[in-house]
Short mmCIF file of C-alpha atoms and ligand atoms in Angstrom, two decimals:
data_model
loop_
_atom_site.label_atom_id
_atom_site.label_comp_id
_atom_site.label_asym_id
_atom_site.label_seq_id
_atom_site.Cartn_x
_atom_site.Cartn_y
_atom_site.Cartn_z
CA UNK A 15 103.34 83.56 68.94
CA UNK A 16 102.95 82.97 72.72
CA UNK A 17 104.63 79.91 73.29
CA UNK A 18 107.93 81.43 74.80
CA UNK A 19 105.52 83.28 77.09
CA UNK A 20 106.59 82.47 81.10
CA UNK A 21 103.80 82.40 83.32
CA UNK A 22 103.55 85.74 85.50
CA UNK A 23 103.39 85.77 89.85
CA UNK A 24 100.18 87.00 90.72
CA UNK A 25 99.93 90.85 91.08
CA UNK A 26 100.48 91.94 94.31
CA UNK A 27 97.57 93.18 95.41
CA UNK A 28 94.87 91.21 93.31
CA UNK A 29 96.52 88.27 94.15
CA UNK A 30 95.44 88.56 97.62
CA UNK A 31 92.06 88.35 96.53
CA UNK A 32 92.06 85.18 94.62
CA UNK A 33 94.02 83.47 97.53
CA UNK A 34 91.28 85.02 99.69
CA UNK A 35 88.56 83.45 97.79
CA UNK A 36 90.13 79.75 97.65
CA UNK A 37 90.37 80.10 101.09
CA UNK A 38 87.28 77.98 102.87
CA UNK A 39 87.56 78.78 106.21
CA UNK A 40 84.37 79.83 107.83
CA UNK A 41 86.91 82.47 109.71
CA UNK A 42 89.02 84.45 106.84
CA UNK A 43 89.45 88.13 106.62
CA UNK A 44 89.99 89.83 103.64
CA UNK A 45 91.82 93.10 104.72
CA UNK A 46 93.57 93.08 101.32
CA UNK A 47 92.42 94.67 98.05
CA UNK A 48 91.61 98.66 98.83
CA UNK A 49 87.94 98.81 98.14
CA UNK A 50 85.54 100.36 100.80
CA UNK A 51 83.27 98.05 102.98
CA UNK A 52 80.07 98.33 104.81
CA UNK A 53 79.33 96.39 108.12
CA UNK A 54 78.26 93.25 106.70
CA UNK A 55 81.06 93.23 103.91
CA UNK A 56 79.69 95.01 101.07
CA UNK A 57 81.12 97.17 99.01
CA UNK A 58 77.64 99.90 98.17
CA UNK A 59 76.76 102.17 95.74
CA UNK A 60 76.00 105.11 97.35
CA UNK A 61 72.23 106.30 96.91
CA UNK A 62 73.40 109.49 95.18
CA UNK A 63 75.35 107.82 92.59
CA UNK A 64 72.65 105.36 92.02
CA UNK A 65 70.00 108.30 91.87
CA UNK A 66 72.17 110.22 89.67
CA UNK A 67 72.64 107.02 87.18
CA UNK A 68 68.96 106.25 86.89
CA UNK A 69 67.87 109.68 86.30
CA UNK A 70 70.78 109.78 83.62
CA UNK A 71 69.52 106.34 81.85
CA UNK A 72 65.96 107.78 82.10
CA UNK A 73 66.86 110.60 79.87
CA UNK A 74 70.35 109.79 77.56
CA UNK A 75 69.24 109.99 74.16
CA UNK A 76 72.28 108.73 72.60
CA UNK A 77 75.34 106.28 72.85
CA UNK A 78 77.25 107.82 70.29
CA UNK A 79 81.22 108.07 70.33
CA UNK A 80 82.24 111.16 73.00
CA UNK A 81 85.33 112.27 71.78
CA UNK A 82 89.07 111.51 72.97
CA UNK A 83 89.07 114.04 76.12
CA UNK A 84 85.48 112.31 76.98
CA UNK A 85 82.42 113.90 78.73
CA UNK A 86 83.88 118.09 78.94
CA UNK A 87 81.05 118.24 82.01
CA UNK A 88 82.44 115.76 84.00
CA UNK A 89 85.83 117.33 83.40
CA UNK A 90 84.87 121.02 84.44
CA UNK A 91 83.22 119.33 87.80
CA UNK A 92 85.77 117.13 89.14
CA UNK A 93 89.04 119.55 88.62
CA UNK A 94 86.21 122.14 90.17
CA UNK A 95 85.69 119.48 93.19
CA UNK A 96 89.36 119.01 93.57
CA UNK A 97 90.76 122.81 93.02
CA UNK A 98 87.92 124.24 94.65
CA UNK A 99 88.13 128.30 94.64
CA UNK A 100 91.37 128.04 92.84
CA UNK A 101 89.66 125.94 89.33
CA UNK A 102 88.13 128.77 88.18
CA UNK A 103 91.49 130.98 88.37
CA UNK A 104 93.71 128.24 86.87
CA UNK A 105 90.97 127.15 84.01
CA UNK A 106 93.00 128.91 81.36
CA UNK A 107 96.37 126.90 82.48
CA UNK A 108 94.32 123.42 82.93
CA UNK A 109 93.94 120.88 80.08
CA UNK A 110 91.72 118.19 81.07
CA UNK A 111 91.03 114.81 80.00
CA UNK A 112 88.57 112.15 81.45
CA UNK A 113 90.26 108.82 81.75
CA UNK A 114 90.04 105.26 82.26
CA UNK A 115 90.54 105.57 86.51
CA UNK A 116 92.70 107.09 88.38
CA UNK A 117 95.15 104.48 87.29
CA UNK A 118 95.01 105.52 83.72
CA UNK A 119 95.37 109.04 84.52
CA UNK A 120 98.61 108.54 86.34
CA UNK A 121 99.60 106.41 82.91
CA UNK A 122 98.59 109.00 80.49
CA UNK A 123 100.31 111.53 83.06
CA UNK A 124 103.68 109.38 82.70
CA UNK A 125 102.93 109.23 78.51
CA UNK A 126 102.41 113.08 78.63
CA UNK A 127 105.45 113.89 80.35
CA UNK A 128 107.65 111.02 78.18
CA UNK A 129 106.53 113.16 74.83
CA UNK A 130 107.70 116.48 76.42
CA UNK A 131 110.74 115.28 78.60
CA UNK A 132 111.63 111.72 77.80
CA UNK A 133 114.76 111.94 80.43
CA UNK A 134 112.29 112.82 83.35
CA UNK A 135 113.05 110.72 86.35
CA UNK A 136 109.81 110.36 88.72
CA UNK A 137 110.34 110.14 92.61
CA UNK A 138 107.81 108.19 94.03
CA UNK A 139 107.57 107.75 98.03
CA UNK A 140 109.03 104.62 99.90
CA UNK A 141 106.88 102.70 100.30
CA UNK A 142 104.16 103.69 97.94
CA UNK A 143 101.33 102.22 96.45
CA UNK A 144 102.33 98.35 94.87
CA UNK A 145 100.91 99.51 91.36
CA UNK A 146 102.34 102.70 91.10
CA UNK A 147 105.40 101.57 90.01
CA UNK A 148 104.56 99.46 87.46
CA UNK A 149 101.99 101.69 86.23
CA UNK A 150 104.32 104.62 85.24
CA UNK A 151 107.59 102.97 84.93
CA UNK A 152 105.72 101.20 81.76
CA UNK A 153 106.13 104.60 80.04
CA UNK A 154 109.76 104.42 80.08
CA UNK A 155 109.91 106.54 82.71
CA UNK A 156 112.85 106.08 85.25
CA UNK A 157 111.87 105.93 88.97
CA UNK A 158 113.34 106.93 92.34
CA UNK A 159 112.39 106.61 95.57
CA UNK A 160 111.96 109.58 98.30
CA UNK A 161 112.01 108.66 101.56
CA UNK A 162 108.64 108.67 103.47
CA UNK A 163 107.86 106.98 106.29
CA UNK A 164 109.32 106.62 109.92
CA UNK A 165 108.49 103.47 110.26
CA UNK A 166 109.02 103.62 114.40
CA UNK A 167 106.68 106.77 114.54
CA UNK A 168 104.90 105.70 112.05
CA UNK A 169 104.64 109.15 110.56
CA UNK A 170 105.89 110.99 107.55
CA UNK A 171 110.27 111.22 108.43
CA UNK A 172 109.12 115.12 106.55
CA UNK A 173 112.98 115.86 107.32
CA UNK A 174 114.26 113.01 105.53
CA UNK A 175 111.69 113.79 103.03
CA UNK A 176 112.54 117.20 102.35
CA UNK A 177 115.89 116.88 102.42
CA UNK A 178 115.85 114.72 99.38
CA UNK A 179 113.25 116.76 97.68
CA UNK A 180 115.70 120.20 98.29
CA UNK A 181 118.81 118.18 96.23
CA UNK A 182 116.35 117.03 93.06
CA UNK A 183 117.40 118.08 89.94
CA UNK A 184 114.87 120.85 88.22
CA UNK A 185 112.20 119.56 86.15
CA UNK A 186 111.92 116.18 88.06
CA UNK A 187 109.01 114.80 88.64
CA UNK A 188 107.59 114.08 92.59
CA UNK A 189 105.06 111.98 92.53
CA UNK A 190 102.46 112.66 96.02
CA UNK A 191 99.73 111.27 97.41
CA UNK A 192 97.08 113.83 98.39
CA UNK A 193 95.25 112.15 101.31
CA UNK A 194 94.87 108.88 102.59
CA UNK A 195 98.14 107.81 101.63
CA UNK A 196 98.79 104.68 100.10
CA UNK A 197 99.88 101.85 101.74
CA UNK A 198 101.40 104.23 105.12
CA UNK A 199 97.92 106.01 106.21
CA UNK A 200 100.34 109.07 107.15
CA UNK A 201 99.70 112.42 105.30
CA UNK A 202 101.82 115.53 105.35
CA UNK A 203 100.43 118.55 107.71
CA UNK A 204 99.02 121.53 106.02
CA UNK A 205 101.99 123.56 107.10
CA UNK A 206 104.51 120.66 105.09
CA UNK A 207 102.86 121.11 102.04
CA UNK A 208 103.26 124.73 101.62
CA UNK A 209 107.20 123.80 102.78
CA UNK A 210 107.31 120.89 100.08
CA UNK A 211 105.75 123.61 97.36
CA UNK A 212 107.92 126.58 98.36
CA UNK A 213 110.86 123.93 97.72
CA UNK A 214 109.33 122.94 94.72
CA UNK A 215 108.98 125.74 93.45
CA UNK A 216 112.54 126.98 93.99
CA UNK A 217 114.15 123.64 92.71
CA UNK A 218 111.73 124.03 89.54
CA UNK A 219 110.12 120.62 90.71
CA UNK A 220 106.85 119.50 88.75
CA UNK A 221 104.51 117.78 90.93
CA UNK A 222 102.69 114.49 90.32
CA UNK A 223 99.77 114.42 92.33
CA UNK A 224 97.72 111.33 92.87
CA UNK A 225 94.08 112.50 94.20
CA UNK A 226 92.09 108.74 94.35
CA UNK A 227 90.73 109.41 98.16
CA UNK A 228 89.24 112.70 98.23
CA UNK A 229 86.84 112.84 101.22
CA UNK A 230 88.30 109.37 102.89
CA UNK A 231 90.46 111.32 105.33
CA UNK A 232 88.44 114.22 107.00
CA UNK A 233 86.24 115.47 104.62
CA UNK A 234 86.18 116.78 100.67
CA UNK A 235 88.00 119.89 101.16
CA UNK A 236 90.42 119.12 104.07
CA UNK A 237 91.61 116.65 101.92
CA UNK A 238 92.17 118.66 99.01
CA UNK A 239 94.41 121.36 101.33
CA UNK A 240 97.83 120.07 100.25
CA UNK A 241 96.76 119.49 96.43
CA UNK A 242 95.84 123.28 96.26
CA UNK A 243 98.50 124.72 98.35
CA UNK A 244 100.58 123.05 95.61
CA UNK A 245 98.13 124.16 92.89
CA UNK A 246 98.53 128.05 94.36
CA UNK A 247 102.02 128.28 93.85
CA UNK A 248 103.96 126.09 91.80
CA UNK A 249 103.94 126.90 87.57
CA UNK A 250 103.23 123.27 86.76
CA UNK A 251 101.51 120.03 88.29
CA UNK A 252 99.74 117.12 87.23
CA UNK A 253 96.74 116.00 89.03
CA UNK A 254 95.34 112.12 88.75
CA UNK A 255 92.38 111.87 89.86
CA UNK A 256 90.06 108.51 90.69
CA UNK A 257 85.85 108.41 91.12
CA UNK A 258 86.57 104.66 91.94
CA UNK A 259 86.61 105.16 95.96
CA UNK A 260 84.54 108.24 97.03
CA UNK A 261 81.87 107.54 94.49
CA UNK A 262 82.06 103.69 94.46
CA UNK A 263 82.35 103.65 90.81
CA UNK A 264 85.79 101.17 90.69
CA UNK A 265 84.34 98.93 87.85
CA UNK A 266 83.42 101.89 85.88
CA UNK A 267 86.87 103.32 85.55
CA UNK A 268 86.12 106.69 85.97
CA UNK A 269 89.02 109.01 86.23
CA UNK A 270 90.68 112.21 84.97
CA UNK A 271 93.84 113.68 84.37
CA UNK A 272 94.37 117.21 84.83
CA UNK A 273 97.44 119.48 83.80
CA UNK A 274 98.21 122.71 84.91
CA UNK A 275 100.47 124.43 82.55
CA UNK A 276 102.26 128.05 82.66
CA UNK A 277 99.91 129.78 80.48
CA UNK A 278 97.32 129.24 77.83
CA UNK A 279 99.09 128.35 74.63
CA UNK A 280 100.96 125.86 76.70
CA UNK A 281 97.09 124.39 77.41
CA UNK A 282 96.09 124.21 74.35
CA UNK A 283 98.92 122.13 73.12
CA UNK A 284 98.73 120.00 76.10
CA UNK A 285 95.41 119.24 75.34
CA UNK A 286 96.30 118.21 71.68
CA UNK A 287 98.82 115.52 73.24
CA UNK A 288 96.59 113.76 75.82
CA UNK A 289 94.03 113.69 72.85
CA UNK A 290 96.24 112.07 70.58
CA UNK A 291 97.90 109.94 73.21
CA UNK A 292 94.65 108.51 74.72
CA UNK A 293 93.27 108.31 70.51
CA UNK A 294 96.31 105.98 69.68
CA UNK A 295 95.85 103.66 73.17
CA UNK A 296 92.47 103.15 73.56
CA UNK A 297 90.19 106.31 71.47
CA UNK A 298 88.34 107.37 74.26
CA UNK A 299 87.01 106.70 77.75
CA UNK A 300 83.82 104.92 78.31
CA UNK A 301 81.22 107.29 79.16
CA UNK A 302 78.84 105.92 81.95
CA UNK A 303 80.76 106.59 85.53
CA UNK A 304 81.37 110.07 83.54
CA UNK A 305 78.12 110.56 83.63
CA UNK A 306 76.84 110.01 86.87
CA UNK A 307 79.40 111.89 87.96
CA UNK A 308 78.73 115.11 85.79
CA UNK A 309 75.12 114.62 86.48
CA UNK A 310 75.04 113.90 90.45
CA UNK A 311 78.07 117.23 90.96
CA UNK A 312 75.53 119.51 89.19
CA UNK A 313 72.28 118.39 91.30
CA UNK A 314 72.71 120.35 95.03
CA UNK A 315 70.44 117.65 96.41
CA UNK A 316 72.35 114.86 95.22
CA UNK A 317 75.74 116.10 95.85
CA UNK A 318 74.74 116.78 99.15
CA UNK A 319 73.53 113.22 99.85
CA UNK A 320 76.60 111.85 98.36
CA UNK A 321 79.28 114.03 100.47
CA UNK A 322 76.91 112.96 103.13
CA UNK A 323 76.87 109.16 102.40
CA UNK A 324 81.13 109.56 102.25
CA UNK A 325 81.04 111.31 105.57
CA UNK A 326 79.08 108.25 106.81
CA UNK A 327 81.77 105.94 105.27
CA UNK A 328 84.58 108.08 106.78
CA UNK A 329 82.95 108.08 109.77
CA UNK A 330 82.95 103.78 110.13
CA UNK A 331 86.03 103.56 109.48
CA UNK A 332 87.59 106.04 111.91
CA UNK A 333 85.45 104.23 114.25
CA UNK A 334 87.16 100.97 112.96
CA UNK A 335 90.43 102.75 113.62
CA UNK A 336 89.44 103.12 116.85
CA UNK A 337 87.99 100.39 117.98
CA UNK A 338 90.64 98.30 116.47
CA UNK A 339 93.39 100.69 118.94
CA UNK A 340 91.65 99.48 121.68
CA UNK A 341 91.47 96.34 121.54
CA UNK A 342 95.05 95.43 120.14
CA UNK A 343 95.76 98.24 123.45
CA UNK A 344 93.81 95.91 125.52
CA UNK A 345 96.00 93.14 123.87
CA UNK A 346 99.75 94.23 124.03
CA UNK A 347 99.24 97.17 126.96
CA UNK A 348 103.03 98.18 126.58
CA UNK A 349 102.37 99.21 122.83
CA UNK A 350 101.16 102.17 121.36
CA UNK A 351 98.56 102.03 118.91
CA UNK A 352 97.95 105.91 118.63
CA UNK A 353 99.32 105.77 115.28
CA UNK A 354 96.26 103.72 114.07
CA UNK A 355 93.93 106.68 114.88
CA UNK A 356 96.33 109.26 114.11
CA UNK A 357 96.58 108.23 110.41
CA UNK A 358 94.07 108.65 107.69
CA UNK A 359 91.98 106.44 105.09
CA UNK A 360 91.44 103.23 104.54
CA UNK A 361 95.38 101.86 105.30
CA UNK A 362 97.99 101.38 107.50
CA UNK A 363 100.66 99.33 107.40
CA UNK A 364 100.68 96.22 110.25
CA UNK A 365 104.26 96.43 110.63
CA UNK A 366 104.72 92.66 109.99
CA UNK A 367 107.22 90.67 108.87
CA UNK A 368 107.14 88.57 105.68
CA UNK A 369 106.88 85.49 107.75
CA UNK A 370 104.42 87.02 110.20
CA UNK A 371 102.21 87.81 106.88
CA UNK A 372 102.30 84.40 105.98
CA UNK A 373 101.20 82.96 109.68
CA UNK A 374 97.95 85.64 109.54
CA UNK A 375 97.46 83.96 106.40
CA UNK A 376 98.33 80.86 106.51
CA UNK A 377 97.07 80.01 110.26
CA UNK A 378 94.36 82.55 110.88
CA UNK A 379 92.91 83.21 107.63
CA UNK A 380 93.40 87.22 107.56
CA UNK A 381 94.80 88.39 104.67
CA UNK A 382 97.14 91.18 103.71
CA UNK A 383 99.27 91.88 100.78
CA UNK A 384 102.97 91.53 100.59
CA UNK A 385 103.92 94.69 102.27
CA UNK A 386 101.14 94.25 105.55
CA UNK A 387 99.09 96.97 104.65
CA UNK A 388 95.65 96.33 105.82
CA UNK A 389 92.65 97.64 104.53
CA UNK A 390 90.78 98.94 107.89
CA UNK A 391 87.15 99.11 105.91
CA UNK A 392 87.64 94.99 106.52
CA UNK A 393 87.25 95.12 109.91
CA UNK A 394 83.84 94.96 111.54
CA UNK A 395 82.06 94.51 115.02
CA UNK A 396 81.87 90.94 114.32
CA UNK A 397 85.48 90.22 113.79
CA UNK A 398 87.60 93.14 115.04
CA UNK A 399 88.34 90.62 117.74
CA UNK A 400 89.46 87.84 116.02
CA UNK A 401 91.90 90.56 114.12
CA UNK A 402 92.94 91.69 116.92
CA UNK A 403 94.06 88.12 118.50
CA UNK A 404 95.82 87.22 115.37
CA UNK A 405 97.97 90.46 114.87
CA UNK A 406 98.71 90.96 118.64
CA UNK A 407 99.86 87.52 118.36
CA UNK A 408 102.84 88.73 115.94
CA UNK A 409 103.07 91.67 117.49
CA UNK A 410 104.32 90.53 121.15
C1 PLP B 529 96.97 105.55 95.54
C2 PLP B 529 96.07 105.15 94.43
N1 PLP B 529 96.10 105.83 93.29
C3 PLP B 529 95.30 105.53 92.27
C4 PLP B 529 94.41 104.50 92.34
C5 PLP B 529 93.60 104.25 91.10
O1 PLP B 529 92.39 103.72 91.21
P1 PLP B 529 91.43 103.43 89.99
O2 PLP B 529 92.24 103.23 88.75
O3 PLP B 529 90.70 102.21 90.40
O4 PLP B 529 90.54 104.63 89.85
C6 PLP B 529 94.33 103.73 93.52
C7 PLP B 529 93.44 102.59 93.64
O5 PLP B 529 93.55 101.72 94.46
C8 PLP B 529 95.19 104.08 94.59
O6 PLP B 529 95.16 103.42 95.75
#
């Protein structure tokens, strides 16, 4: 059965990890995979979410099967976290389904829209995340690529962008990145959204949008502005949405997939499909992230620990932004590194070469993945410096 099997390059991203680990020097830098850090290289579990989880093993009476939409609570309170005032008015349009991650909401997004319009093309940003592509392209989907990024201003070419948007076909899909885009760090203004949804909405667009960062950038709801600008106007969107960041809950795959359809017999039947879809790939989502999640959003006290425990996370690394402008300032004075504080989350991209990845690699120990983003959460006091040296090196 397997024997004509070819052995597979390491993903991207996780690849970078195992090399990372092999790696013996006393001086590597893992500023690859996109998980949060603390100061001494940790990646926590906020207090909140570990409050929220012991309280919920103290008292769960059962471990029976949920069902294939998984726990409704945890549903209701994370489209509520990311819609805000506007959930309530679009609950009768939304059919919502808890999911394995964000990453298997954007799949069961793709499947959804491969039963209703198997000829939809999706335009995803260039560059975008590395697994994005792969991710919905395995539906059968076909993919395009918008243009994104100027990569000498290192900000969001929103001309170039719109442009492209304005001559897309109706009923194609745009996929977008909420906040904190992923690998680029640049996010559109609040101003560009509403012109990306008025265009959307005249072209008869459907957005794809991909929340896994809420509260990274500035705070919970300015980084929700663009997805409900969106949400306020256009007839149709699909919103991914990931616990795996802002709660720390990545190994519990805790995700959801929301879809806001024209009216309510449109929901219903929506609902039917990512029930049937999710019961043919996998039944149903594993309950415990759920859980916290539904548990800890309901408590005031606890939600307000947690929202303050990710301020305190956003807060590090915009100091890490910072810090790490000065010194590669201090470095290479004829550059400017006001990009690096100007964008938001946990990446930016270096702006190396292939070869000039594989010399932070392969002679200082710092590693990236293939396209130089680097992860900003893994930088620290103690070797912000040493970063520093080795990109200003490839920089000059
Ligand atoms: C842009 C983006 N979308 C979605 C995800 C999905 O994350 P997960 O499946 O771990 O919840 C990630 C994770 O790195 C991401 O960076």
């Amino acid at each position: 059965m397997f024997e004509t099997l070819d052995t597979l390059p390491p993903d991207p991203i996780l690849g970078v990890t195992a090399a990372f680990r092999r790696d013996t020097s006393p001086l590597k830098v893992d500023l690859g995979v996109g998980v949060y850090r603390d100061e001494s290289g940790n990646t926590p579990v906020p207090a909140a979410v570990r409050a929220a989880e012991q309280g919920m093993l103290g008292t769960q009476t059962s471990k029976s099967y949920v069902g294939p939409a998984g726990n409704v609570e945890f549903n209701e309170r994370i489209v509520a976290l990311a819609l805000g005032p506007l959930a309530p008015t679009l609950a009768d349009r939304t059919a919502t389904i808890q999911t394995v991650g964000g990453c298997g909401a954007l799949r069961l997004g793709a499947e959804l829209v491969k039963v209703s319009r198997p000829g939809t093309v999706v335009h995803v940003s260039d560059p975008t995340w590395a697994n994005h592509e792969p991710l919905i392209g395995s539906s059968g989907l076909r993919l395009e690529r918008y243009p994104y990024l100027d990569a000498t201003r290192r900000d969001v070419d929103f001309d170039a962008m719109l442009g492209y948007v304005e001559r897309l076909p109706a009923a194609s899909l745009v996929l977008l990145h909420a906040c904190c885009h992923n690998p680029t760090g640049a996010d559109l203004t609040p101003a560009q959204w509403a012109a990306l949804g008025d265009v959307i909405v005249q072209r008869g667009l459907v957005p794809f949008v991909d929340l896994a960062y809420q509260g990274f950038g500035d705070d919970l709801e300015t980084d929700a502005i663009g997805l409900r600008v969106l949400a306020e106007r256009v007839p149709e969107l699909l919103l991914a949405v990931s616990c795996s960041k802002n709660f720390g809950l990545y190994r519990e795959r805790t995700g959801a997939l929301a879809v806001i359809t024209t009216n309510a017999a449109a929901r219903a039947a929506t609902a039917t499909h990512q029930a049937r879809l999710a019961r043919r790939m996998y039944s149903m989502p594993p309950d415990h992230g759920a859980a916290i999640v539904a548990r800890l959003l309901a408590d005031a006290t606890l939600r307000q620990q947690w929202q303050a425990e990710v301020g305190s996370m956003v807060a590090r690394m915009k100091g890490l932004r910072a810090l790490l402008a000065t010194r590669l300032s201090a470095r290479l004075p004829a550059h400017d590194f006001g990009w690096l504080t100007r964008q938001r989350g946990m990446f930016s991209l270096l702006g190396l070469t292939e070869s000039g990845i594989a010399r932070l690699r392969d002679e200082d120990h710092v590693y990236v993945p293939p396209d130089g983003r680097m992860n900003v959460a893994g930088i620290s006091d103690a070797n912000v410096d040493y970063v520093a040296d080795a990109v200003a090196r490839l920089l000059a």
